Tab-separated table of C-alpha atoms in Angstrom:
chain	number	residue	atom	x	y	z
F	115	UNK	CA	4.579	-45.017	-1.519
F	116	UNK	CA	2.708	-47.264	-4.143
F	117	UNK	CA	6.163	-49.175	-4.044
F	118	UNK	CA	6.563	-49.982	-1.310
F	119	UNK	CA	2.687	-51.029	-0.730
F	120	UNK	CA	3.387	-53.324	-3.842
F	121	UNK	CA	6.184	-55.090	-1.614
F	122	UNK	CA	3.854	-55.212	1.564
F	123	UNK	CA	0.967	-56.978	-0.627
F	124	UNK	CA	3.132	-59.289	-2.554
F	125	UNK	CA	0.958	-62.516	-2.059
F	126	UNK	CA	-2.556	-60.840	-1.748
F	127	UNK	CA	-5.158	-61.506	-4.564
F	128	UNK	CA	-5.614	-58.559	-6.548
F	129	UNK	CA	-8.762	-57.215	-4.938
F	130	UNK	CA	-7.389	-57.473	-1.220
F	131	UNK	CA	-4.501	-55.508	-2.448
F	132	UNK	CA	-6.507	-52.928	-4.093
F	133	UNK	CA	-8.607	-52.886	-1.203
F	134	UNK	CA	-5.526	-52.415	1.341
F	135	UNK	CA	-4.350	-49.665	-1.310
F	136	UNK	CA	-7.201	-47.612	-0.958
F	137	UNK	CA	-7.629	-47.535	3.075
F	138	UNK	CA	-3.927	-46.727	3.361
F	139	UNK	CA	-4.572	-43.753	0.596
F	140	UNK	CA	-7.447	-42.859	2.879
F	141	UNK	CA	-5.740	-42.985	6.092
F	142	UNK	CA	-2.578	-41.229	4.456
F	143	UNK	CA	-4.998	-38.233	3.217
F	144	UNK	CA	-6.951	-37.946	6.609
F	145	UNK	CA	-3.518	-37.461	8.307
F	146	UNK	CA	-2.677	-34.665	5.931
F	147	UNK	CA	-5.828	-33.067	6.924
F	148	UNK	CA	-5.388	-32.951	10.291
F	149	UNK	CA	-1.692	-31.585	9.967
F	150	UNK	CA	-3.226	-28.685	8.098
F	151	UNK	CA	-5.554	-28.238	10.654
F	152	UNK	CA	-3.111	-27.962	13.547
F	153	UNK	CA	-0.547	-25.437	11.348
F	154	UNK	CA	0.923	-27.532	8.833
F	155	UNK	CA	2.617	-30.741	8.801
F	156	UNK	CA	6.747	-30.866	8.172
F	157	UNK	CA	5.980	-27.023	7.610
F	158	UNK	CA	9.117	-25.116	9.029
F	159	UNK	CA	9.099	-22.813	11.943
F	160	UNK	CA	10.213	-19.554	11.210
F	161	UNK	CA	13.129	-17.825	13.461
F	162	UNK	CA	13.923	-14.132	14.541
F	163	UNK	CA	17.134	-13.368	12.640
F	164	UNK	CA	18.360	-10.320	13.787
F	165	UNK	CA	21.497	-7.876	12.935
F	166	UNK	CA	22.777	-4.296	14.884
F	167	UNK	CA	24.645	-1.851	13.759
F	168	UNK	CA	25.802	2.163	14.484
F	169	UNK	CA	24.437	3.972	11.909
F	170	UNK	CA	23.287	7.173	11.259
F	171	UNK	CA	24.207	8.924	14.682
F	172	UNK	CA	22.679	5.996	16.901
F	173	UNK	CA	22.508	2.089	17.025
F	174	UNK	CA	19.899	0.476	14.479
F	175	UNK	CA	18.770	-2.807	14.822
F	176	UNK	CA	16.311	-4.905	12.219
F	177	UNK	CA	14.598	-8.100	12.725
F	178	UNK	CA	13.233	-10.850	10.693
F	179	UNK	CA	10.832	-13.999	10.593
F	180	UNK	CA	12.767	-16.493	8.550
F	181	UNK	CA	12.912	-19.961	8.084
F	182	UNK	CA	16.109	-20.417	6.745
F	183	UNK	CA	18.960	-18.613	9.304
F	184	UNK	CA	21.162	-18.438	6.599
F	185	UNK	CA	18.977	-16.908	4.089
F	186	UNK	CA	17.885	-14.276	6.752
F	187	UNK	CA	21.538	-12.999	7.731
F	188	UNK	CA	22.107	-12.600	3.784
F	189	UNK	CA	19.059	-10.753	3.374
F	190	UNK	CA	20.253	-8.562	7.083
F	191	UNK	CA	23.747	-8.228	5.181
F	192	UNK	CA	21.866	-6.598	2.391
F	193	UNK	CA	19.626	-3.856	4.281
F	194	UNK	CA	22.638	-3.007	6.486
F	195	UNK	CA	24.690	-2.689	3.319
F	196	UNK	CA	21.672	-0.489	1.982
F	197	UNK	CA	22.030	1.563	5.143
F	198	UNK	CA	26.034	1.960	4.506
F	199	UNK	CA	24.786	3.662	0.644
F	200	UNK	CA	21.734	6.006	2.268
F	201	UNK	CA	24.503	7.510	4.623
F	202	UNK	CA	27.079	8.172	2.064
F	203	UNK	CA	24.001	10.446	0.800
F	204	UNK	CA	22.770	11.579	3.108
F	205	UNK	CA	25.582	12.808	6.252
F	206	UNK	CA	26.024	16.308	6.750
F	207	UNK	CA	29.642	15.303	8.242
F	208	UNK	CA	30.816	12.694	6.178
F	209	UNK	CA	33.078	14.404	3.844
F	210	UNK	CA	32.305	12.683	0.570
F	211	UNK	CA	28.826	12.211	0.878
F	212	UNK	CA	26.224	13.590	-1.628
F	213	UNK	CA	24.922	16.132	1.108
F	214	UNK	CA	28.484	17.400	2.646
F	215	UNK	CA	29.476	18.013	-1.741
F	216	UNK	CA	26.336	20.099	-1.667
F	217	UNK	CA	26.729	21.808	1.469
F	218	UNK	CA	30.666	22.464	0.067
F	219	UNK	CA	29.257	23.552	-3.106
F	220	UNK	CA	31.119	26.067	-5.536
F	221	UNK	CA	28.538	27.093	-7.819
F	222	UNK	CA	24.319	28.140	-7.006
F	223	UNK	CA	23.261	25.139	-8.788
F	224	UNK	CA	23.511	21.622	-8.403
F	225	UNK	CA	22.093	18.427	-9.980
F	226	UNK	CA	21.061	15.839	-6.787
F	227	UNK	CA	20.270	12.081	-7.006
F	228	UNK	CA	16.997	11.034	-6.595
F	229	UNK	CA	17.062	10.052	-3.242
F	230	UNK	CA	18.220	13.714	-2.063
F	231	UNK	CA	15.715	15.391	-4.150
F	232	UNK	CA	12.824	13.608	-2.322
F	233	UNK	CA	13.768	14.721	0.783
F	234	UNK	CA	14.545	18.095	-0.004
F	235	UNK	CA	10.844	18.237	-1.144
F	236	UNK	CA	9.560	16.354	1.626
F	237	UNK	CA	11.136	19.381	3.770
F	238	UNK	CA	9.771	22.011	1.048
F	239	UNK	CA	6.611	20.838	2.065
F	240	UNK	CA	6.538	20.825	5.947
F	241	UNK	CA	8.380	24.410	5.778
F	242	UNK	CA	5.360	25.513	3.723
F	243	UNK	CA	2.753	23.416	6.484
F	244	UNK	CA	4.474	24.651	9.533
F	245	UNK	CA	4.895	28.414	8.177
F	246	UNK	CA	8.470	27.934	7.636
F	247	UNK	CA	9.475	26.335	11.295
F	248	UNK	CA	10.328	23.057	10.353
F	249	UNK	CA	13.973	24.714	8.271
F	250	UNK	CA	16.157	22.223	7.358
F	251	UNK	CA	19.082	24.778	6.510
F	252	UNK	CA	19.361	25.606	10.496
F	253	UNK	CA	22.716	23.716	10.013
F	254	UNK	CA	24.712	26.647	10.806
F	255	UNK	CA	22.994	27.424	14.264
F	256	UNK	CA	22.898	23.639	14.777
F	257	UNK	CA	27.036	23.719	14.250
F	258	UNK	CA	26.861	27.127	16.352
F	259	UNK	CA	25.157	25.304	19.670
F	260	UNK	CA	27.365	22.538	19.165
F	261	UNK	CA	24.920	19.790	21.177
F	262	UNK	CA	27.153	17.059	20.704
F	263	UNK	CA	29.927	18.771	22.249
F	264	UNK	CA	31.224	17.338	25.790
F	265	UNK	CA	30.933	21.131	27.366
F	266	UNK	CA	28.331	22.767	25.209
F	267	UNK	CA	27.347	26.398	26.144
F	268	UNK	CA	25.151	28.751	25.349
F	269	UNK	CA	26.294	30.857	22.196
F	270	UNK	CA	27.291	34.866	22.371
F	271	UNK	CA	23.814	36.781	21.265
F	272	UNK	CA	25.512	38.311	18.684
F	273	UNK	CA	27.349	35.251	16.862
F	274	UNK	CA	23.508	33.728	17.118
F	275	UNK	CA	22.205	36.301	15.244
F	276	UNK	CA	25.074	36.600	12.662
F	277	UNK	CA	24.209	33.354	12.290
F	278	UNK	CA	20.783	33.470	11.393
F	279	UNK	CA	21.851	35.344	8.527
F	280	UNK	CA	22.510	31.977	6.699
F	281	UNK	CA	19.064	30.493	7.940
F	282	UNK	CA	16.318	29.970	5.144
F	283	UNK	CA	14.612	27.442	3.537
F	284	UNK	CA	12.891	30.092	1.099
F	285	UNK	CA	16.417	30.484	-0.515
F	286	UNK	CA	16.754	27.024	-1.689
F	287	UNK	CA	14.806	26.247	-5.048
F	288	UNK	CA	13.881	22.914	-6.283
F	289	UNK	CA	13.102	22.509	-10.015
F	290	UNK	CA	11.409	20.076	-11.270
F	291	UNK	CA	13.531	17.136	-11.992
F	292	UNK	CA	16.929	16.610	-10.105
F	293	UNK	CA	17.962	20.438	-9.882
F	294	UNK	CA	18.593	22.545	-6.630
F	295	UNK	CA	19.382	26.447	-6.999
F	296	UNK	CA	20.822	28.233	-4.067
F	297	UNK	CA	19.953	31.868	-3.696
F	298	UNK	CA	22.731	32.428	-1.102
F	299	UNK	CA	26.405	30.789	-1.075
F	300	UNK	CA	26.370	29.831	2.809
F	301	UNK	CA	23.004	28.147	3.164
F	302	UNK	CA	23.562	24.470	4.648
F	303	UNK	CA	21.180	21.924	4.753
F	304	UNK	CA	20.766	19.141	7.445
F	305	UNK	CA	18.593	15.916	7.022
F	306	UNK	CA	19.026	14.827	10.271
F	307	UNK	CA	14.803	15.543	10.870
F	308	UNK	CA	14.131	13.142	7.578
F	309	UNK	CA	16.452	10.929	6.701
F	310	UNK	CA	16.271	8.142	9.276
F	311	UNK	CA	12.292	8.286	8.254
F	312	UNK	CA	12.990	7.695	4.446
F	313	UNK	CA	15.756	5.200	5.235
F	314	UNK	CA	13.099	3.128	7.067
F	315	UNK	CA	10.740	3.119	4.617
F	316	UNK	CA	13.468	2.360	1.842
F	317	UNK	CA	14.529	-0.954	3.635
F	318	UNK	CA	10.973	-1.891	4.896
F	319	UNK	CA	10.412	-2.078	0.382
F	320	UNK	CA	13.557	-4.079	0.214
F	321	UNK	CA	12.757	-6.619	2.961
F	322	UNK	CA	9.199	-6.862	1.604
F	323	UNK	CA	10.746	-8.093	-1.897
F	324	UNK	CA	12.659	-10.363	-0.199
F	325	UNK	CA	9.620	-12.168	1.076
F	326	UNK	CA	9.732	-10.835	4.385
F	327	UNK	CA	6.246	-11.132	5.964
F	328	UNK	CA	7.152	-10.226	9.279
F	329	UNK	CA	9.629	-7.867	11.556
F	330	UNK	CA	10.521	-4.355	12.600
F	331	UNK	CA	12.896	-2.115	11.596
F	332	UNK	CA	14.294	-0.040	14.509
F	333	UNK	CA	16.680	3.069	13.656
F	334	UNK	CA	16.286	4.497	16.902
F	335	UNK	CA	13.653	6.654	17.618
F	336	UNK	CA	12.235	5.541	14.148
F	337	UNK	CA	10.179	2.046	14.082
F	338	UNK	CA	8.890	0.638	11.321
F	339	UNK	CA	6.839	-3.322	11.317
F	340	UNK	CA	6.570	-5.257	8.614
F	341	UNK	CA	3.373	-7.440	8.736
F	342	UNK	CA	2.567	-8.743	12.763
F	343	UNK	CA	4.224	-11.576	14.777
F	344	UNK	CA	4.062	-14.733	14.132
F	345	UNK	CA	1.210	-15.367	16.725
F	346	UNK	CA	-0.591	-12.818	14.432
F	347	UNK	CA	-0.861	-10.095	16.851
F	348	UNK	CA	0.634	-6.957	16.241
F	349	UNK	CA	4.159	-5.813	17.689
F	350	UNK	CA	3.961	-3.733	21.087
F	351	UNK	CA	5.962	-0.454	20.751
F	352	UNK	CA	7.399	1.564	23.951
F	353	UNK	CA	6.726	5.110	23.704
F	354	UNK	CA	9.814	6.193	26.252
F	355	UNK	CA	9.331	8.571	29.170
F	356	UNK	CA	11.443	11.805	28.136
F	357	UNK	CA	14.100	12.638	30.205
F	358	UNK	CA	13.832	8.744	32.053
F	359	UNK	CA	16.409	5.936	31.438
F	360	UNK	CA	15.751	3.967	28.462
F	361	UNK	CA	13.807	2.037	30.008
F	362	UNK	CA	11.237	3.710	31.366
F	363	UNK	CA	7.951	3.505	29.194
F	364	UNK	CA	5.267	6.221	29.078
F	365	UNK	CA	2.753	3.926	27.643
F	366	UNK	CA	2.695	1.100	24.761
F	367	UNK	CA	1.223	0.999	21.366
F	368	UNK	CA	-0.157	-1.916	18.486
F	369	UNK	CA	1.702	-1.553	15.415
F	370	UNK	CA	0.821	-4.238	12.554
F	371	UNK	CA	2.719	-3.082	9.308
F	372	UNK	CA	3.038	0.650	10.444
F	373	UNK	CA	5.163	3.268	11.842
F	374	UNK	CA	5.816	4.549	15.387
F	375	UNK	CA	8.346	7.689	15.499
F	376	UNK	CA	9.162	9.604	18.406
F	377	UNK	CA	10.797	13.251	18.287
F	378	UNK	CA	11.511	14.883	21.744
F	379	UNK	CA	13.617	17.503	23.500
F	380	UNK	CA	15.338	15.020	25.478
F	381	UNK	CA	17.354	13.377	22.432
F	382	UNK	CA	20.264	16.209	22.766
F	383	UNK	CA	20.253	18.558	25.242
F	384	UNK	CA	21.971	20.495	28.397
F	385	UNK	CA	21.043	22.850	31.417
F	386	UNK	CA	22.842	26.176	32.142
F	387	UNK	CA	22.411	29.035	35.171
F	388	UNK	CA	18.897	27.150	35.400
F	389	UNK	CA	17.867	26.792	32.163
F	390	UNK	CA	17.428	23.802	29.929
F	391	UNK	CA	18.589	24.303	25.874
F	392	UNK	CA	17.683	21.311	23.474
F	393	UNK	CA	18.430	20.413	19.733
F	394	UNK	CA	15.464	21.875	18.260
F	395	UNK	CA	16.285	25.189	17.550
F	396	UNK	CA	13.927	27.913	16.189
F	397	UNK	CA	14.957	29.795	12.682
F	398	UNK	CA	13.686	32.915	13.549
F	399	UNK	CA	15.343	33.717	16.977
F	400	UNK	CA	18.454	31.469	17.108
F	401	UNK	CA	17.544	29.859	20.532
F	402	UNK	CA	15.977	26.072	21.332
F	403	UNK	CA	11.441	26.409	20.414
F	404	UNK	CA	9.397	27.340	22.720
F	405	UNK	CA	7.060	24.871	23.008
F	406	UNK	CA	5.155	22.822	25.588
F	407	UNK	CA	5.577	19.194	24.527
F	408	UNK	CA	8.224	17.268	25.896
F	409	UNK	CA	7.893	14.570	23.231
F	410	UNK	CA	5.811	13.510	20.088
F	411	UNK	CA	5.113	10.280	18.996
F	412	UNK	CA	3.388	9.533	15.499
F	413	UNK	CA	1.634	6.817	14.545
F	414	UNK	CA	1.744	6.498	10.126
F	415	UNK	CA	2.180	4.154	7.845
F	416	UNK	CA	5.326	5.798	6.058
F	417	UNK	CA	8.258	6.475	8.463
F	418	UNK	CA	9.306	9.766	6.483
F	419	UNK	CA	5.653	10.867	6.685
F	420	UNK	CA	6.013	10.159	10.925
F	421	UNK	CA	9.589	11.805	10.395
F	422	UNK	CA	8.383	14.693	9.207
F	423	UNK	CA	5.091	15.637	11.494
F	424	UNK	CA	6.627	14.468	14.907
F	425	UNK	CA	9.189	17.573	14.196
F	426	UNK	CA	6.518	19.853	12.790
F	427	UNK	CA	3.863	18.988	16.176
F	428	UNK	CA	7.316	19.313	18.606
F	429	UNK	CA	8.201	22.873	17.095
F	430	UNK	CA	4.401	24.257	16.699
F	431	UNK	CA	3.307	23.235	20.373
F	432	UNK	CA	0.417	21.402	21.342
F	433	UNK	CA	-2.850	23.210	20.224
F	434	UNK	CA	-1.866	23.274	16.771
F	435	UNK	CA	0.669	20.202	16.621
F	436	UNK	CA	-2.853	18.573	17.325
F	437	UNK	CA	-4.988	20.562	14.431
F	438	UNK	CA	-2.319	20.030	12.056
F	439	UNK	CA	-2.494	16.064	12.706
F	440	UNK	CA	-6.253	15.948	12.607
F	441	UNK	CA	-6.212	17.562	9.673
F	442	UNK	CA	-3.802	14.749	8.029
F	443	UNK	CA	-5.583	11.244	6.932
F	444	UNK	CA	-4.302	7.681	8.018
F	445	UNK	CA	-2.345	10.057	11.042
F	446	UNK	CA	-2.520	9.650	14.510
F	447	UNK	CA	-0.091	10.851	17.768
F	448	UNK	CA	0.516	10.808	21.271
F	449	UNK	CA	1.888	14.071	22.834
F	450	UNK	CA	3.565	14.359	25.865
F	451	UNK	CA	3.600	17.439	27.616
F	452	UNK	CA	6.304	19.179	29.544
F	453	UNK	CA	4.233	18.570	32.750
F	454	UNK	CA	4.404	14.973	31.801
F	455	UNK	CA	0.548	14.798	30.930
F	456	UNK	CA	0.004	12.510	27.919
F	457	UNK	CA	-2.625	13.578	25.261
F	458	UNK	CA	-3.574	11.274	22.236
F	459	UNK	CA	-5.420	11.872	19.618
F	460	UNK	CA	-9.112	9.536	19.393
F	461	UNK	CA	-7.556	6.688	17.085
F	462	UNK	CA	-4.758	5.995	19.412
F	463	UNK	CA	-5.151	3.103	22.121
F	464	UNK	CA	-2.659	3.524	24.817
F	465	UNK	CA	-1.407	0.458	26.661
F	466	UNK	CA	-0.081	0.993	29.892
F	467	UNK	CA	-0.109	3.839	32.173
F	468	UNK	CA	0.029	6.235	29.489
F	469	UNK	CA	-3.533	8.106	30.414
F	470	UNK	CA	-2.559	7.873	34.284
């Protein structure tokens, strides 16, 4: 810029020039102010990049603020590539994968990666909270019910309880470490009430290294934001009406760098001589829970931690689904009933028709 007002000035005694110099310096520095006033001058707008994929039983999606497209599909390339690793680990049916080896195990012992280990605690933990109904080694009634089958049905009573035979958390032993010890050879183990929460909260790190400010990470049923929009208000999250189309909303909620998970009976279910069976099945009798929520929505800031609770509250009922998330900090939920009455606890703000 001095160049150039060199050329301009050529002929001008030295003072005039200096003079001329100095108001073009000034205006030049008053424009800059006024561009960083109104949101930055030449700065670049940022765009959604966004990438889907079918993953983990369901269809993921995760979006980011970027402002460089390319640079944003690399970095999508990279979580979804992350998400490709966390199921070779962590797929009860994917032969090969860390947790089908230790569900096909040949000895009572077994040395787990760190990623497996964590979870098996983190379900060590709500078996102990929930009085051992959250059981993550229900896997054999789970294959028993068969919920993903066309034509389910309803199981023989006496396969059901041959079955529970196999059913116990209390027989699985973590030591401290990397080591699991199995105190009976057909104990199975199924992630399915975790993993999607830990996964979230694994890519939500990554994306935050990259720079990522803002976004959402959406493994269905498990939401995760990164930072707000780039207005600066928080994302809006649908909390969906169980047993309604998917779009049907029971009411919305602000989430600004948190998590929103929904559990409900809905997910996998199917209705025989009158009755309605779901996926969440009880370890002590065999059968679906009995239990008076419909749905269970928690609000966190881990995604594992949201994981975890939204199973626990859907399995213990409302009364003490709600003690047992008063009772946990930084926690809040929305429970819908079977009746369709929505209940939330005092931090929650419902958007929406959601107290109607």
């Amino acid at each position: 810029k001095m160049h150039q007002l060199r050329q301009v000035s050529g002929n001008l005694p030295e003072k005039d020039y200096l003079l001329m110099n100095k108001k073009q310096i000034f205006i030049f520095i008053c424009l800059t102010a006024v561009c960083l006033l109104v949101g930055g001058c030449g700065q670049k707008k940022r765009d959604m990049v966004s990438k889907k994929g079918f993953f983990f039983d369901t269809m993921i999606s995760v979006s980011i603020l970027c402002e460089e497209q390319e640079q944003g599909e690399h970095v999508l390339d990279e979580a979804f590539a992350k998400c490709a690793e966390y199921e070779d680990i962590f797929s009860r049916t994917k032969e090969n994968s860390e947790l089908y080896r230790l569900n096909h195990r040949t000895e009572s012992e077994a040395v787990v990666s760190e990623d497996l280990y964590a979870l098996l605690s983190c379900a060590k933990e709500y078996y102990e909270v929930t009085g051992g109904r959250f059981d993550i080694s229900v896997a054999p009634l789970s294959d028993l019910w068969d919920f993903k089958n066309e034509d389910p049905k309803v199981p023989d009573e006496e396969e059901i309880k041959k079955t529970l035979e196999k059913v116990g958390y209390s027989r699985v032993h973590l030591e401290a470490g990397d080591k699991v010890k199995f105190d009976d050879p057909n104990t199975m183990l199924d992630l399915g009430a975790l993993a999607k929460g830990y996964i979230a909260d694994r890519l939500k790190e990554y994306l935050v290294s990259e720079g990522i400010e803002s976004g959402y990470i959406n493994l269905g049923g498990n939401v995760l934001t990164i930072g707000e929009k780039e207005d600066g208000s928080p994302w809006e999250i649908g909390i969906q009406k169980p047993f309604a189309e998917r779009n049907e909303i029971v009411a919305y909620v602000d989430a600004a760098g948190s998590s929103v998970v929904s559990s409900g009976i809905y997910e996998r279910y199917f209705e025989a001589d009158g009755e309605l069976y779901y996926h969440v099945l009880d370890p002590e009798t065999g059968y679906p829970v009995e239990t008076d929520l419909a749905q269970v929505t928690i609000l966190s800031k881990s995604s594992l931690e949201g994981d975890a609770l939204s199973t626990s509250c859907l399995i213990l009922g409302y009364e003490k689904g709600r003690k047992l998330i008063e009772n946990t900090a930084g926690v809040e939920a929305v429970f819908v009933r079977k009746d369709g009455k929505v209940e939330a606890t005092d931090g929650v703000e419902l958007k929406g028709d959601g107290k109607d």
